[in-house]
Amino acid sequence: MRVGIVSDIHCNAAGLECALQAMGEIDELLCLGDSIYDYRFSNDVVSMLRRLNARTIQGNHEEGYFRRHYGGAPSNGAVDIELATWLGQKPDEIKVTIDGRSILMVHSTPWKPRGEYVYPSSAALRRFGTTDADVLLYGHTHVDMIRRVGPLLVINPGSAGEPRDRGQGPETTCAILETTTLEAQIIRCRMPMAGITRD
């Protein structure tokens, strides 16, 4: 199967659309959290994820957003309550088997406390090797990476909505995983900086 992977969309519906177009035909979409901001919701982004039946987890921004609303959907009339409820019920990690491959989806790290930024040069990257899975998917850093840590394939798709890597410029990123061969690639989507919005 051809699996699309996105993370850290941060309310950027145009960025998510760009990523989806750049990935082309996929069999399944996985979202690794931070689809919204901790202070702002996006009906457009969450609606797309739900419509595509994306396997979605919460990141630190979802946790912050729903914590501010005491775990319930906000009463702000601009926020679609049904969409907020859908996102608010998502877990902070998912372990799924696709094509016989065990895939663990987390936003930052598989260990607690969550929230550590593990960059490609981080010594903590070695800790991923203790994960009981074939593939570990994580986001949080907004820096894309594909790396083998022992037998484990580690993929960070970067950010489909808010690029922060200095060399990335206006390019948002996502990833594709071929579950049959366990090969992965980073997909870059160049869009005008004006398209990278906070709403």
mmCIF file of C-alpha atoms in Angstrom:
data_model
loop_
_atom_site.group_PDB
_atom_site.id
_atom_site.type_symbol
_atom_site.label_atom_id
_atom_site.label_comp_id
_atom_site.label_asym_id
_atom_site.label_seq_id
_atom_site.Cartn_x
_atom_site.Cartn_y
_atom_site.Cartn_z
ATOM 1 C CA MET A 1 0.000 0.000 0.000
ATOM 2 C CA ARG A 2 0.997 3.582 -0.617
ATOM 3 C CA VAL A 3 0.562 5.496 2.634
ATOM 4 C CA GLY A 4 0.645 9.281 2.834
ATOM 5 C CA ILE A 5 1.998 10.875 6.016
ATOM 6 C CA VAL A 6 1.462 14.454 7.161
ATOM 7 C CA SER A 7 2.144 16.335 10.382
ATOM 8 C CA ASP A 8 2.130 19.833 11.860
ATOM 9 C CA ILE A 9 -0.428 21.322 9.478
ATOM 10 C CA HIS A 10 -1.209 24.122 11.957
ATOM 11 C CA CYS A 11 -4.486 25.325 10.416
ATOM 12 C CA ASN A 12 -2.938 25.651 6.933
ATOM 13 C CA ALA A 13 -5.624 24.158 4.685
ATOM 14 C CA ALA A 14 -3.753 25.291 1.558
ATOM 15 C CA GLY A 15 -0.645 23.482 2.800
ATOM 16 C CA LEU A 16 -2.581 20.264 3.367
ATOM 17 C CA GLU A 17 -4.155 20.519 -0.091
ATOM 18 C CA CYS A 18 -0.711 21.081 -1.609
ATOM 19 C CA ALA A 19 0.644 18.007 0.205
ATOM 20 C CA LEU A 20 -2.252 15.853 -0.936
ATOM 21 C CA GLN A 21 -1.753 16.904 -4.547
ATOM 22 C CA ALA A 22 2.002 16.367 -4.346
ATOM 23 C CA MET A 23 1.612 12.868 -2.897
ATOM 24 C CA GLY A 24 -0.693 11.794 -5.698
ATOM 25 C CA GLU A 25 -2.803 8.670 -5.297
ATOM 26 C CA ILE A 26 -2.533 7.130 -1.837
ATOM 27 C CA ASP A 27 -4.336 4.233 -0.195
ATOM 28 C CA GLU A 28 -4.367 5.727 3.281
ATOM 29 C CA LEU A 29 -3.531 9.011 5.010
ATOM 30 C CA LEU A 30 -1.886 9.254 8.444
ATOM 31 C CA CYS A 31 -1.745 12.535 10.381
ATOM 32 C CA LEU A 32 0.746 12.845 13.245
ATOM 33 C CA GLY A 33 -0.847 15.707 15.145
ATOM 34 C CA ASP A 34 -0.745 19.489 15.419
ATOM 35 C CA SER A 35 -3.353 19.827 12.707
ATOM 36 C CA ILE A 36 -4.487 22.986 14.533
ATOM 37 C CA TYR A 37 -2.948 25.580 16.868
ATOM 38 C CA ASP A 38 -3.383 25.549 20.620
ATOM 39 C CA TYR A 39 -5.162 28.901 20.246
ATOM 40 C CA ARG A 40 -6.992 28.414 16.941
ATOM 41 C CA PHE A 41 -9.145 25.762 15.273
ATOM 42 C CA SER A 42 -9.462 25.128 11.527
ATOM 43 C CA ASN A 43 -12.742 23.716 10.269
ATOM 44 C CA ASP A 44 -11.210 23.364 6.805
ATOM 45 C CA VAL A 45 -8.213 21.274 7.877
ATOM 46 C CA VAL A 46 -10.129 19.004 10.240
ATOM 47 C CA SER A 47 -12.933 18.576 7.715
ATOM 48 C CA MET A 48 -10.430 17.383 5.097
ATOM 49 C CA LEU A 49 -8.848 14.924 7.511
ATOM 50 C CA ARG A 50 -12.215 13.514 8.493
ATOM 51 C CA ARG A 51 -13.474 13.345 4.907
ATOM 52 C CA LEU A 52 -10.347 11.410 3.900
ATOM 53 C CA ASN A 53 -10.805 9.077 6.888
ATOM 54 C CA ALA A 54 -7.248 9.906 7.956
ATOM 55 C CA ARG A 55 -5.867 8.032 10.929
ATOM 56 C CA THR A 56 -5.203 11.040 13.137
ATOM 57 C CA ILE A 57 -3.570 11.581 16.514
ATOM 58 C CA GLN A 58 -3.347 14.622 18.750
ATOM 59 C CA GLY A 59 -0.162 16.627 19.137
ATOM 60 C CA ASN A 60 0.752 19.146 21.804
ATOM 61 C CA HIS A 61 -1.320 21.849 20.097
ATOM 62 C CA GLU A 62 -4.513 19.777 20.146
ATOM 63 C CA GLU A 63 -3.840 18.929 23.780
ATOM 64 C CA GLY A 64 -3.379 22.619 24.594
ATOM 65 C CA TYR A 65 -6.453 23.655 22.624
ATOM 66 C CA PHE A 66 -8.789 21.145 24.225
ATOM 67 C CA ARG A 67 -7.290 21.673 27.686
ATOM 68 C CA ARG A 68 -8.250 25.348 27.370
ATOM 69 C CA HIS A 69 -11.788 24.186 26.655
ATOM 70 C CA TYR A 70 -11.772 21.717 29.582
ATOM 71 C CA GLY A 71 -11.774 18.694 27.303
ATOM 72 C CA GLY A 72 -14.973 19.696 25.531
ATOM 73 C CA ALA A 73 -15.773 21.373 22.243
ATOM 74 C CA PRO A 74 -15.576 25.199 22.395
ATOM 75 C CA SER A 75 -18.749 27.239 22.210
ATOM 76 C CA ASN A 76 -17.252 29.695 19.684
ATOM 77 C CA GLY A 77 -19.760 29.872 16.833
ATOM 78 C CA ALA A 78 -16.980 29.858 14.226
ATOM 79 C CA VAL A 79 -15.886 26.372 15.281
ATOM 80 C CA ASP A 80 -17.820 23.402 13.919
ATOM 81 C CA ILE A 81 -18.698 21.495 17.096
ATOM 82 C CA GLU A 82 -18.951 18.165 15.295
ATOM 83 C CA LEU A 83 -15.440 18.567 13.859
ATOM 84 C CA ALA A 84 -14.032 19.699 17.212
ATOM 85 C CA THR A 85 -15.589 16.670 18.897
ATOM 86 C CA TRP A 86 -14.124 14.358 16.229
ATOM 87 C CA LEU A 87 -10.621 15.748 16.728
ATOM 88 C CA GLY A 88 -10.938 15.985 20.507
ATOM 89 C CA GLN A 89 -11.609 12.245 20.739
ATOM 90 C CA LYS A 90 -8.397 11.266 18.946
ATOM 91 C CA PRO A 91 -5.648 9.519 20.960
ATOM 92 C CA ASP A 92 -2.073 10.752 21.400
ATOM 93 C CA GLU A 93 -0.666 7.651 19.679
ATOM 94 C CA ILE A 94 -1.854 4.864 17.419
ATOM 95 C CA LYS A 95 -0.274 1.514 16.651
ATOM 96 C CA VAL A 96 -1.616 0.068 13.437
ATOM 97 C CA THR A 97 -0.779 -2.870 11.186
ATOM 98 C CA ILE A 98 -0.841 -2.217 7.437
ATOM 99 C CA ASP A 99 0.207 -4.917 4.980
ATOM 100 C CA GLY A 100 1.573 -6.883 7.910
ATOM 101 C CA ARG A 101 3.831 -3.963 8.931
ATOM 102 C CA SER A 102 3.575 -2.668 12.481
ATOM 103 C CA ILE A 103 3.480 1.148 12.456
ATOM 104 C CA LEU A 104 3.578 3.319 15.579
ATOM 105 C CA MET A 105 2.298 6.888 15.187
ATOM 106 C CA VAL A 106 3.364 9.458 17.797
ATOM 107 C CA HIS A 107 3.664 13.217 17.690
ATOM 108 C CA SER A 108 6.986 13.709 19.473
ATOM 109 C CA THR A 109 8.380 10.592 21.161
ATOM 110 C CA PRO A 110 7.136 7.127 22.130
ATOM 111 C CA TRP A 111 8.365 7.698 25.689
ATOM 112 C CA LYS A 112 6.961 9.852 28.466
ATOM 113 C CA PRO A 113 6.967 12.673 29.186
ATOM 114 C CA ARG A 114 6.137 13.610 25.617
ATOM 115 C CA GLY A 115 7.297 16.819 24.013
ATOM 116 C CA GLU A 116 11.011 16.306 23.392
ATOM 117 C CA TYR A 117 12.281 17.671 20.074
ATOM 118 C CA VAL A 118 14.256 14.874 18.421
ATOM 119 C CA TYR A 119 16.127 16.261 15.412
ATOM 120 C CA PRO A 120 18.166 14.199 12.918
ATOM 121 C CA SER A 121 21.338 15.081 14.850
ATOM 122 C CA SER A 122 19.868 14.355 18.314
ATOM 123 C CA ALA A 123 21.479 11.648 20.437
ATOM 124 C CA ALA A 124 17.944 10.783 21.601
ATOM 125 C CA LEU A 125 17.250 9.401 18.134
ATOM 126 C CA ARG A 126 18.930 6.164 19.261
ATOM 127 C CA ARG A 127 16.166 5.674 21.829
ATOM 128 C CA PHE A 128 13.707 5.153 19.004
ATOM 129 C CA GLY A 129 15.480 1.861 18.313
ATOM 130 C CA THR A 130 13.810 0.281 21.355
ATOM 131 C CA THR A 131 10.376 0.753 19.790
ATOM 132 C CA ASP A 132 8.472 -2.472 19.202
ATOM 133 C CA ALA A 133 7.379 -1.799 15.612
ATOM 134 C CA ASP A 134 8.610 -1.973 12.034
ATOM 135 C CA VAL A 135 8.053 1.738 11.447
ATOM 136 C CA LEU A 136 7.959 4.722 13.799
ATOM 137 C CA LEU A 137 6.290 7.905 12.545
ATOM 138 C CA TYR A 138 6.717 11.174 14.413
ATOM 139 C CA GLY A 139 6.503 14.921 13.785
ATOM 140 C CA HIS A 140 6.818 17.888 16.174
ATOM 141 C CA THR A 141 10.186 19.211 14.910
ATOM 142 C CA HIS A 142 8.935 20.431 11.495
ATOM 143 C CA VAL A 143 12.174 18.921 10.088
ATOM 144 C CA ASP A 144 11.779 16.019 7.678
ATOM 145 C CA MET A 145 13.854 12.880 8.063
ATOM 146 C CA ILE A 146 14.003 9.233 7.013
ATOM 147 C CA ARG A 147 16.436 7.143 9.013
ATOM 148 C CA ARG A 148 17.116 3.546 9.974
ATOM 149 C CA VAL A 149 17.704 3.047 13.684
ATOM 150 C CA GLY A 150 18.699 -0.590 13.810
ATOM 151 C CA PRO A 151 15.894 -2.526 12.111
ATOM 152 C CA LEU A 152 13.395 0.287 12.781
ATOM 153 C CA LEU A 153 12.442 2.660 9.970
ATOM 154 C CA VAL A 154 11.934 6.151 11.426
ATOM 155 C CA ILE A 155 10.074 8.778 9.404
ATOM 156 C CA ASN A 156 9.406 12.413 10.207
ATOM 157 C CA PRO A 157 7.431 13.992 7.344
ATOM 158 C CA GLY A 158 8.310 17.533 8.430
ATOM 159 C CA SER A 159 5.492 20.054 8.267
ATOM 160 C CA ALA A 160 2.640 20.206 5.778
ATOM 161 C CA GLY A 161 1.698 23.656 6.999
ATOM 162 C CA GLU A 162 4.445 25.597 8.726
ATOM 163 C CA PRO A 163 8.002 25.069 7.446
ATOM 164 C CA ARG A 164 10.689 26.004 9.964
ATOM 165 C CA ASP A 165 13.766 24.352 8.484
ATOM 166 C CA ARG A 166 15.885 27.273 7.227
ATOM 167 C CA GLY A 167 16.800 25.401 4.067
ATOM 168 C CA GLN A 168 13.171 24.577 3.382
ATOM 169 C CA GLY A 169 12.057 28.076 2.420
ATOM 170 C CA PRO A 170 8.386 28.103 1.450
ATOM 171 C CA GLU A 171 8.348 24.341 0.841
ATOM 172 C CA THR A 172 6.020 22.309 2.999
ATOM 173 C CA THR A 173 6.772 18.601 3.260
ATOM 174 C CA CYS A 174 5.045 15.267 3.692
ATOM 175 C CA ALA A 175 6.097 11.661 3.203
ATOM 176 C CA ILE A 176 5.101 8.504 1.378
ATOM 177 C CA LEU A 177 5.612 4.999 2.765
ATOM 178 C CA GLU A 178 5.392 1.944 0.536
ATOM 179 C CA THR A 179 4.401 -0.748 3.005
ATOM 180 C CA THR A 180 5.278 -3.649 0.696
ATOM 181 C CA THR A 181 8.940 -2.665 0.358
ATOM 182 C CA LEU A 182 9.247 -0.473 3.476
ATOM 183 C CA GLU A 183 10.675 2.295 1.313
ATOM 184 C CA ALA A 184 9.881 5.903 2.103
ATOM 185 C CA GLN A 185 10.421 9.280 0.509
ATOM 186 C CA ILE A 186 9.958 12.908 1.468
ATOM 187 C CA ILE A 187 7.680 14.872 -0.843
ATOM 188 C CA ARG A 188 8.185 18.623 -1.132
ATOM 189 C CA CYS A 189 5.427 21.016 -2.062
ATOM 190 C CA ARG A 190 6.415 24.504 -3.121
ATOM 191 C CA MET A 191 3.729 27.066 -2.518
ATOM 192 C CA PRO A 192 3.731 30.849 -2.235
ATOM 193 C CA MET A 193 4.522 32.079 1.273
ATOM 194 C CA ALA A 194 1.197 33.902 1.098
ATOM 195 C CA GLY A 195 -0.424 30.479 1.107
ATOM 196 C CA ILE A 196 1.136 29.665 4.471
ATOM 197 C CA THR A 197 -1.459 31.212 6.711
ATOM 198 C CA ARG A 198 -2.386 31.068 10.366
ATOM 199 C CA ASP A 199 -6.101 30.583 9.698
#
